[in-house]
Amino acid sequence: MPSDSLTSLDGGVDGYGSAIRKRENTQGRDLSYPPLPEPLTVPVYDNHTHLEISDGEHPLSYREQLDRASSVGVRGVIQVGGDVETSRWSAACALIEPRMLAAVAIHPNEAPALDAAGTLDDALAVINELAGQPRVVAVGETGLDFFRTGEEGRAAQFRSFEAHIRIAKENNLALQIHDRNAHEAVIETLLKVGAPERTVFHCFSGDADMARLCADHGWYMSFAGNVTFKNASLLRDALFVAPRNLLLVETDAPFLTPLPYRGRPNAPYLLPNTLRGMAAHLETDVSLLSAQITANTELVYGRWDAEPVTAAHDDPGPDPTPRGGIA
Ligand SMILES: [Zn+2]
């Protein structure tokens, strides 16, 4: 969740199909969804997405999103929460949707306001409770963001990040880190508190030196659509030196749409564009890279069918159609 402001939607009250946040930044963007890419031969997983956020002229329900993803070889997603409400939504959807697992957390840019209101500890208690639920496989996104949060919010960010690291370890879950303009402080905190066994830098934004440091610690690096951007040569240098067994791939949808669709709504079905860009840069075969990344993904989060869903996917279930307030 890198950049935009979001508004709350009155969705998900009587079901978990509708998005409950809406991306505000629509000015000057082409709001149509890009076309489906050519399907992958070897399937992959999108290890960081936000299906709770609607975007585009014609928002899609999470099931429509996952149907499109399945049709191009994106077999499943980690659905990531950023506050109490979206974390609850993520955990609840994962419980009924076999192609979805959940990550739960208070986003670093949310922590300062909660701390100021005196409700951060209550929110962390909810995250800890959700972390124990079936099909919740990661704590995230958590971390530090010195880009959008100034000095005054940093103490709260540190406190929240350290608490999330402990929650991940206590529940034996993976940790998904949001690190924006805060590389050194994130690394120091991980080393001070002790990183969980499976630690993932979501939307990896470091350079080659940082990739080597992550590799030394066995930390996973998840690349998003911005690795395809023209000005991202430092990121591609990092990709080049990252060991293949620590690579993951994600969309961070609806943000960071890969080329050639930068600025349009992003979605898990566009993951093949990012993967193909990575394979081209690494001068490797797309299927080989897919197979490696899928193996890595299942090592970090387990298999998507490791814990059963509570209802079959084709049960009528909650109404998956986005409704009032979205247009
Ligand atoms: Zn995110």
CSV table of C-alpha atoms and ligand atoms in Angstrom, one decimal:
chain,number,residue,atom,x,y,z
A,1,MET,CA,0.0,0.0,0.0
A,2,PRO,CA,2.5,2.6,-1.1
A,3,SER,CA,1.0,5.9,-2.0
A,4,ASP,CA,-2.6,6.8,-2.3
A,5,SER,CA,-5.2,8.0,0.2
A,6,LEU,CA,-8.1,5.7,0.6
A,7,THR,CA,-11.8,6.2,1.5
A,8,SER,CA,-14.0,3.7,3.4
A,9,LEU,CA,-16.8,2.1,1.6
A,10,ASP,CA,-20.0,0.7,3.1
A,11,GLY,CA,-19.3,-2.7,1.8
A,12,GLY,CA,-18.7,-6.1,3.4
A,13,VAL,CA,-21.4,-5.6,6.0
A,14,ASP,CA,-23.6,-8.5,5.0
A,15,GLY,CA,-20.9,-10.4,3.1
A,16,TYR,CA,-17.2,-10.3,2.3
A,17,GLY,CA,-17.4,-10.0,-1.5
A,18,SER,CA,-17.3,-6.2,-1.8
A,19,ALA,CA,-14.3,-4.1,-1.5
A,20,ILE,CA,-14.3,-1.9,1.7
A,21,ARG,CA,-11.9,0.7,0.6
A,22,LYS,CA,-11.7,2.9,-2.5
A,23,ARG,CA,-8.6,4.3,-4.1
A,24,GLU,CA,-9.0,8.1,-4.2
A,25,ASN,CA,-6.4,9.0,-6.8
A,26,THR,CA,-8.3,8.9,-10.1
A,27,GLN,CA,-7.2,12.2,-11.7
A,28,GLY,CA,-5.4,11.9,-15.0
A,29,ARG,CA,-5.3,8.1,-14.8
A,30,ASP,CA,-6.7,5.7,-17.3
A,31,LEU,CA,-9.2,3.8,-15.1
A,32,SER,CA,-9.8,0.8,-17.3
A,33,TYR,CA,-8.4,-2.5,-16.4
A,34,PRO,CA,-5.6,-3.7,-18.7
A,35,PRO,CA,-6.2,-6.7,-20.9
A,36,LEU,CA,-5.4,-10.3,-19.7
A,37,PRO,CA,-1.8,-11.3,-20.4
A,38,GLU,CA,-0.9,-14.6,-22.1
A,39,PRO,CA,-1.3,-17.4,-19.4
A,40,LEU,CA,1.7,-18.7,-17.6
A,41,THR,CA,2.7,-22.3,-18.2
A,42,VAL,CA,3.9,-22.8,-14.6
A,43,PRO,CA,1.6,-21.2,-12.0
A,44,VAL,CA,2.6,-18.6,-9.4
A,45,TYR,CA,1.2,-16.9,-6.4
A,46,ASP,CA,0.7,-13.2,-5.8
A,47,ASN,CA,2.2,-12.9,-2.3
A,48,HIS,CA,0.9,-9.4,-1.6
A,49,THR,CA,-2.3,-7.9,-2.8
A,50,HIS,CA,-5.2,-5.6,-1.6
A,51,LEU,CA,-8.5,-6.9,-3.0
A,52,GLU,CA,-10.2,-4.9,-0.2
A,53,ILE,CA,-9.4,-1.8,-2.2
A,54,SER,CA,-11.6,-1.0,-5.3
A,55,ASP,CA,-10.1,0.8,-8.2
A,56,GLY,CA,-11.1,1.6,-11.8
A,57,GLU,CA,-14.3,2.5,-13.6
A,58,HIS,CA,-15.8,-0.9,-13.1
A,59,PRO,CA,-14.5,-2.4,-9.8
A,60,LEU,CA,-14.3,-6.1,-9.5
A,61,SER,CA,-15.3,-8.3,-6.6
A,62,TYR,CA,-12.5,-10.4,-5.1
A,63,ARG,CA,-14.0,-13.5,-6.8
A,64,GLU,CA,-13.9,-11.9,-10.2
A,65,GLN,CA,-10.4,-10.8,-9.5
A,66,LEU,CA,-9.4,-14.4,-8.6
A,67,ASP,CA,-11.2,-15.9,-11.5
A,68,ARG,CA,-9.2,-13.6,-13.9
A,69,ALA,CA,-6.0,-14.5,-12.0
A,70,SER,CA,-6.7,-18.3,-12.3
A,71,SER,CA,-7.3,-17.9,-16.0
A,72,VAL,CA,-3.7,-16.7,-16.6
A,73,GLY,CA,-1.9,-19.0,-14.1
A,74,VAL,CA,-1.9,-16.9,-11.0
A,75,ARG,CA,-3.1,-19.7,-8.7
A,76,GLY,CA,-3.7,-17.8,-5.4
A,77,VAL,CA,-2.9,-14.6,-3.4
A,78,ILE,CA,-2.0,-13.4,0.0
A,79,GLN,CA,-4.6,-10.8,0.8
A,80,VAL,CA,-3.1,-8.1,3.0
A,81,GLY,CA,-4.8,-6.0,5.7
A,82,GLY,CA,-3.5,-2.6,6.9
A,83,ASP,CA,-5.8,-1.8,9.9
A,84,VAL,CA,-8.3,-3.6,12.1
A,85,GLU,CA,-11.2,-3.6,9.6
A,86,THR,CA,-9.2,-4.6,6.6
A,87,SER,CA,-7.4,-7.3,8.5
A,88,ARG,CA,-10.7,-8.7,9.7
A,89,TRP,CA,-12.0,-8.6,6.1
A,90,SER,CA,-8.9,-10.4,4.9
A,91,ALA,CA,-9.1,-13.2,7.5
A,92,ALA,CA,-12.8,-13.7,6.9
A,93,CYS,CA,-12.4,-13.9,3.1
A,94,ALA,CA,-9.5,-16.3,3.3
A,95,LEU,CA,-11.7,-18.6,5.4
A,96,ILE,CA,-14.2,-19.0,2.6
A,97,GLU,CA,-12.0,-18.6,-0.5
A,98,PRO,CA,-9.5,-21.5,-1.3
A,99,ARG,CA,-7.4,-19.2,-3.6
A,100,MET,CA,-6.8,-16.7,-0.8
A,101,LEU,CA,-4.7,-16.7,2.4
A,102,ALA,CA,-4.5,-13.7,4.7
A,103,ALA,CA,-2.0,-11.4,6.3
A,104,VAL,CA,-3.0,-9.1,9.1
A,105,ALA,CA,-1.5,-6.0,10.6
A,106,ILE,CA,-1.7,-2.3,11.4
A,107,HIS,CA,0.1,-0.4,8.6
A,108,PRO,CA,3.0,1.8,9.8
A,109,ASN,CA,1.2,4.8,8.5
A,110,GLU,CA,-1.9,3.9,10.6
A,111,ALA,CA,0.0,3.4,13.9
A,112,PRO,CA,0.7,7.0,14.8
A,113,ALA,CA,-3.0,8.1,14.8
A,114,LEU,CA,-4.0,5.1,16.8
A,115,ASP,CA,-1.2,5.7,19.3
A,116,ALA,CA,-2.3,9.4,19.6
A,117,ALA,CA,-5.9,8.2,20.2
A,118,GLY,CA,-4.8,5.7,22.8
A,119,THR,CA,-6.1,2.7,20.8
A,120,LEU,CA,-2.9,1.2,19.4
A,121,ASP,CA,-2.7,-1.5,22.0
A,122,ASP,CA,-6.3,-2.5,21.5
A,123,ALA,CA,-5.7,-2.7,17.7
A,124,LEU,CA,-2.6,-4.8,18.3
A,125,ALA,CA,-4.6,-7.2,20.5
A,126,VAL,CA,-7.1,-7.7,17.6
A,127,ILE,CA,-4.2,-8.4,15.2
A,128,ASN,CA,-2.8,-10.9,17.7
A,129,GLU,CA,-6.2,-12.6,17.9
A,130,LEU,CA,-6.6,-12.7,14.1
A,131,ALA,CA,-3.0,-14.1,13.8
A,132,GLY,CA,-4.2,-17.3,15.5
A,133,GLN,CA,-7.1,-17.9,13.0
A,134,PRO,CA,-7.0,-20.6,10.3
A,135,ARG,CA,-5.7,-19.5,6.9
A,136,VAL,CA,-4.0,-16.4,8.4
A,137,VAL,CA,-0.4,-17.1,7.4
A,138,ALA,CA,1.5,-13.8,7.8
A,139,VAL,CA,1.7,-10.7,9.9
A,140,GLY,CA,1.8,-7.7,7.6
A,141,GLU,CA,2.1,-5.3,6.3
A,142,THR,CA,4.1,-3.8,9.1
A,143,GLY,CA,7.4,-1.9,9.2
A,144,LEU,CA,8.5,1.7,9.0
A,145,ASP,CA,7.6,4.4,6.6
A,146,PHE,CA,9.6,7.6,6.9
A,147,PHE,CA,8.2,8.9,3.6
A,148,ARG,CA,4.6,9.5,4.6
A,149,THR,CA,5.1,9.7,8.4
A,150,GLY,CA,7.3,12.4,9.9
A,151,GLU,CA,9.4,12.5,13.0
A,152,GLU,CA,6.4,13.0,15.3
A,153,GLY,CA,5.0,9.6,14.3
A,154,ARG,CA,8.2,7.5,14.5
A,155,ALA,CA,8.1,6.4,18.1
A,156,ALA,CA,4.6,4.9,17.4
A,157,GLN,CA,5.8,3.2,14.2
A,158,PHE,CA,8.7,1.6,16.1
A,159,ARG,CA,6.5,0.4,18.9
A,160,SER,CA,4.0,-1.0,16.5
A,161,PHE,CA,6.6,-2.7,14.3
A,162,GLU,CA,8.3,-4.3,17.3
A,163,ALA,CA,4.9,-5.6,18.5
A,164,HIS,CA,4.1,-7.1,15.1
A,165,ILE,CA,7.5,-8.9,15.0
A,166,ARG,CA,6.7,-10.5,18.3
A,167,ILE,CA,3.1,-11.4,17.2
A,168,ALA,CA,4.6,-13.1,14.1
A,169,LYS,CA,7.1,-15.1,16.1
A,170,GLU,CA,4.6,-16.1,18.8
A,171,ASN,CA,2.1,-17.4,16.2
A,172,ASN,CA,4.9,-18.9,14.0
A,173,LEU,CA,3.8,-16.8,11.1
A,174,ALA,CA,5.7,-15.1,8.3
A,175,LEU,CA,6.4,-11.4,8.5
A,176,GLN,CA,5.7,-9.1,5.6
A,177,ILE,CA,7.6,-5.8,5.9
A,178,HIS,CA,6.7,-2.4,4.5
A,179,ASP,CA,9.9,-0.4,4.3
A,180,ARG,CA,9.7,3.0,2.7
A,181,ASN,CA,12.7,5.3,3.0
A,182,ALA,CA,13.6,3.4,6.2
A,183,HIS,CA,16.0,0.6,5.2
A,184,GLU,CA,18.6,1.1,8.0
A,185,ALA,CA,16.0,1.5,10.8
A,186,VAL,CA,14.0,-1.6,9.6
A,187,ILE,CA,17.1,-3.7,9.5
A,188,GLU,CA,18.3,-2.5,12.9
A,189,THR,CA,14.9,-3.2,14.4
A,190,LEU,CA,14.8,-6.7,12.9
A,191,LEU,CA,18.2,-7.5,14.3
A,192,LYS,CA,17.4,-6.0,17.7
A,193,VAL,CA,14.1,-7.8,18.2
A,194,GLY,CA,15.1,-10.9,16.3
A,195,ALA,CA,13.6,-11.5,12.9
A,196,PRO,CA,11.0,-14.3,12.4
A,197,GLU,CA,12.3,-17.3,10.6
A,198,ARG,CA,10.4,-16.3,7.5
A,199,THR,CA,10.8,-12.6,6.9
A,200,VAL,CA,9.7,-11.0,3.6
A,201,PHE,CA,10.5,-7.5,2.4
A,202,HIS,CA,7.2,-6.7,0.5
A,203,CYS,CA,7.7,-4.4,-2.6
A,204,PHE,CA,11.5,-4.7,-2.1
A,205,SER,CA,13.0,-1.2,-2.6
A,206,GLY,CA,16.6,-1.6,-1.7
A,207,ASP,CA,19.7,-1.6,-3.9
A,208,ALA,CA,22.2,-4.4,-4.6
A,209,ASP,CA,24.0,-3.9,-1.3
A,210,MET,CA,20.8,-4.2,0.6
A,211,ALA,CA,19.8,-7.3,-1.4
A,212,ARG,CA,23.2,-8.9,-0.3
A,213,LEU,CA,22.5,-8.0,3.3
A,214,CYS,CA,19.0,-9.6,3.1
A,215,ALA,CA,20.5,-12.6,1.5
A,216,ASP,CA,23.1,-12.9,4.4
A,217,HIS,CA,20.1,-13.1,6.8
A,218,GLY,CA,18.0,-15.4,4.7
A,219,TRP,CA,15.3,-12.7,4.3
A,220,TYR,CA,13.0,-12.9,1.3
A,221,MET,CA,12.7,-10.2,-1.3
A,222,SER,CA,9.4,-9.7,-3.0
A,223,PHE,CA,9.5,-7.7,-6.2
A,224,ALA,CA,6.5,-5.7,-7.5
A,225,GLY,CA,5.5,-4.1,-10.8
A,226,ASN,CA,7.9,-1.2,-10.2
A,227,VAL,CA,10.8,-3.5,-11.1
A,228,THR,CA,9.7,-3.0,-14.7
A,229,PHE,CA,9.7,0.8,-14.6
A,230,LYS,CA,12.2,2.6,-16.8
A,231,ASN,CA,13.8,4.5,-13.9
A,232,ALA,CA,14.2,1.4,-11.7
A,233,SER,CA,17.7,0.3,-12.6
A,234,LEU,CA,18.9,0.1,-9.0
A,235,LEU,CA,16.0,-2.2,-8.2
A,236,ARG,CA,16.9,-4.4,-11.2
A,237,ASP,CA,20.5,-4.5,-9.9
A,238,ALA,CA,19.1,-5.8,-6.6
A,239,LEU,CA,17.1,-8.4,-8.4
A,240,PHE,CA,20.2,-9.5,-10.2
A,241,VAL,CA,22.2,-10.2,-7.1
A,242,ALA,CA,19.3,-11.6,-5.0
A,243,PRO,CA,19.6,-15.4,-4.6
A,244,ARG,CA,16.9,-17.1,-6.6
A,245,ASN,CA,15.8,-19.1,-3.5
A,246,LEU,CA,14.9,-15.9,-1.8
A,247,LEU,CA,12.8,-14.3,-4.6
A,248,LEU,CA,9.1,-13.7,-4.4
A,249,VAL,CA,6.7,-11.8,-6.6
A,250,GLU,CA,3.7,-9.6,-5.9
A,251,THR,CA,1.4,-7.0,-7.4
A,252,ASP,CA,0.6,-4.8,-4.4
A,253,ALA,CA,-2.6,-4.3,-6.5
A,254,PRO,CA,-4.3,-1.9,-7.1
A,255,PHE,CA,-1.0,0.0,-7.0
A,256,LEU,CA,2.3,-0.3,-9.0
A,257,THR,CA,0.9,-1.6,-12.2
A,258,PRO,CA,3.7,-3.1,-14.3
A,259,LEU,CA,4.7,-1.8,-17.7
A,260,PRO,CA,3.2,-1.2,-20.2
A,261,TYR,CA,0.1,-0.3,-18.1
A,262,ARG,CA,1.7,1.9,-15.4
A,263,GLY,CA,-1.0,4.1,-13.8
A,264,ARG,CA,-4.0,1.9,-14.7
A,265,PRO,CA,-5.7,-0.3,-12.1
A,266,ASN,CA,-3.5,-3.2,-11.0
A,267,ALA,CA,-4.8,-6.7,-10.3
A,268,PRO,CA,-3.4,-10.1,-9.5
A,269,TYR,CA,-4.0,-11.2,-13.1
A,270,LEU,CA,-1.2,-8.8,-14.2
A,271,LEU,CA,1.4,-10.6,-12.2
A,272,PRO,CA,2.7,-12.4,-15.3
A,273,ASN,CA,3.8,-9.0,-16.7
A,274,THR,CA,6.0,-8.5,-13.7
A,275,LEU,CA,7.3,-12.0,-13.8
A,276,ARG,CA,8.1,-11.9,-17.5
A,277,GLY,CA,10.0,-8.6,-16.9
A,278,MET,CA,12.0,-10.2,-14.1
A,279,ALA,CA,12.8,-13.3,-16.2
A,280,ALA,CA,13.9,-11.1,-19.2
A,281,HIS,CA,16.2,-9.1,-16.9
A,282,LEU,CA,17.7,-12.3,-15.4
A,283,GLU,CA,18.0,-13.8,-18.8
A,284,THR,CA,16.2,-16.9,-17.6
A,285,ASP,CA,13.2,-18.9,-18.7
A,286,VAL,CA,9.9,-17.7,-17.4
A,287,SER,CA,8.7,-21.2,-16.4
A,288,LEU,CA,12.0,-21.9,-14.5
A,289,LEU,CA,11.6,-18.7,-12.6
A,290,SER,CA,7.9,-19.4,-11.9
A,291,ALA,CA,8.7,-22.8,-10.6
A,292,GLN,CA,11.4,-21.4,-8.3
A,293,ILE,CA,9.2,-18.6,-7.0
A,294,THR,CA,6.2,-21.0,-6.4
A,295,ALA,CA,8.5,-23.3,-4.4
A,296,ASN,CA,9.8,-20.3,-2.4
A,297,THR,CA,6.2,-19.0,-1.8
A,298,GLU,CA,5.0,-22.3,-0.4
A,299,LEU,CA,8.0,-22.5,1.9
A,300,VAL,CA,7.2,-19.1,3.3
A,301,TYR,CA,3.4,-19.4,3.7
A,302,GLY,CA,2.6,-23.1,3.3
A,303,ARG,CA,0.3,-24.6,0.7
A,304,TRP,CA,-3.0,-22.8,0.0
A,305,ASP,CA,-4.9,-26.0,0.8
A,306,ALA,CA,-3.0,-26.7,4.0
A,307,GLU,CA,-6.0,-25.6,6.1
A,308,PRO,CA,-9.5,-26.1,4.7
A,309,VAL,CA,-12.0,-23.3,3.9
A,310,THR,CA,-15.3,-23.4,5.7
A,311,ALA,CA,-17.4,-23.5,2.6
A,312,ALA,CA,-17.0,-24.7,-1.0
A,313,HIS,CA,-16.1,-21.9,-3.4
A,314,ASP,CA,-19.2,-22.5,-5.6
A,315,ASP,CA,-21.6,-22.3,-2.6
A,316,PRO,CA,-23.8,-19.2,-3.1
A,317,GLY,CA,-22.2,-17.7,0.0
A,318,PRO,CA,-21.9,-14.0,0.5
A,319,ASP,CA,-22.9,-11.8,-2.4
A,320,PRO,CA,-19.6,-11.1,-4.2
A,321,THR,CA,-20.9,-8.1,-6.3
A,322,PRO,CA,-19.7,-4.6,-5.5
A,323,ARG,CA,-22.6,-2.4,-4.7
A,324,GLY,CA,-23.7,1.1,-3.7
A,325,GLY,CA,-21.2,3.7,-3.0
A,326,ILE,CA,-18.5,2.4,-5.2
A,327,ALA,CA,-19.3,4.3,-8.5
B,1,ZN,ZN,0.6,-3.3,0.4
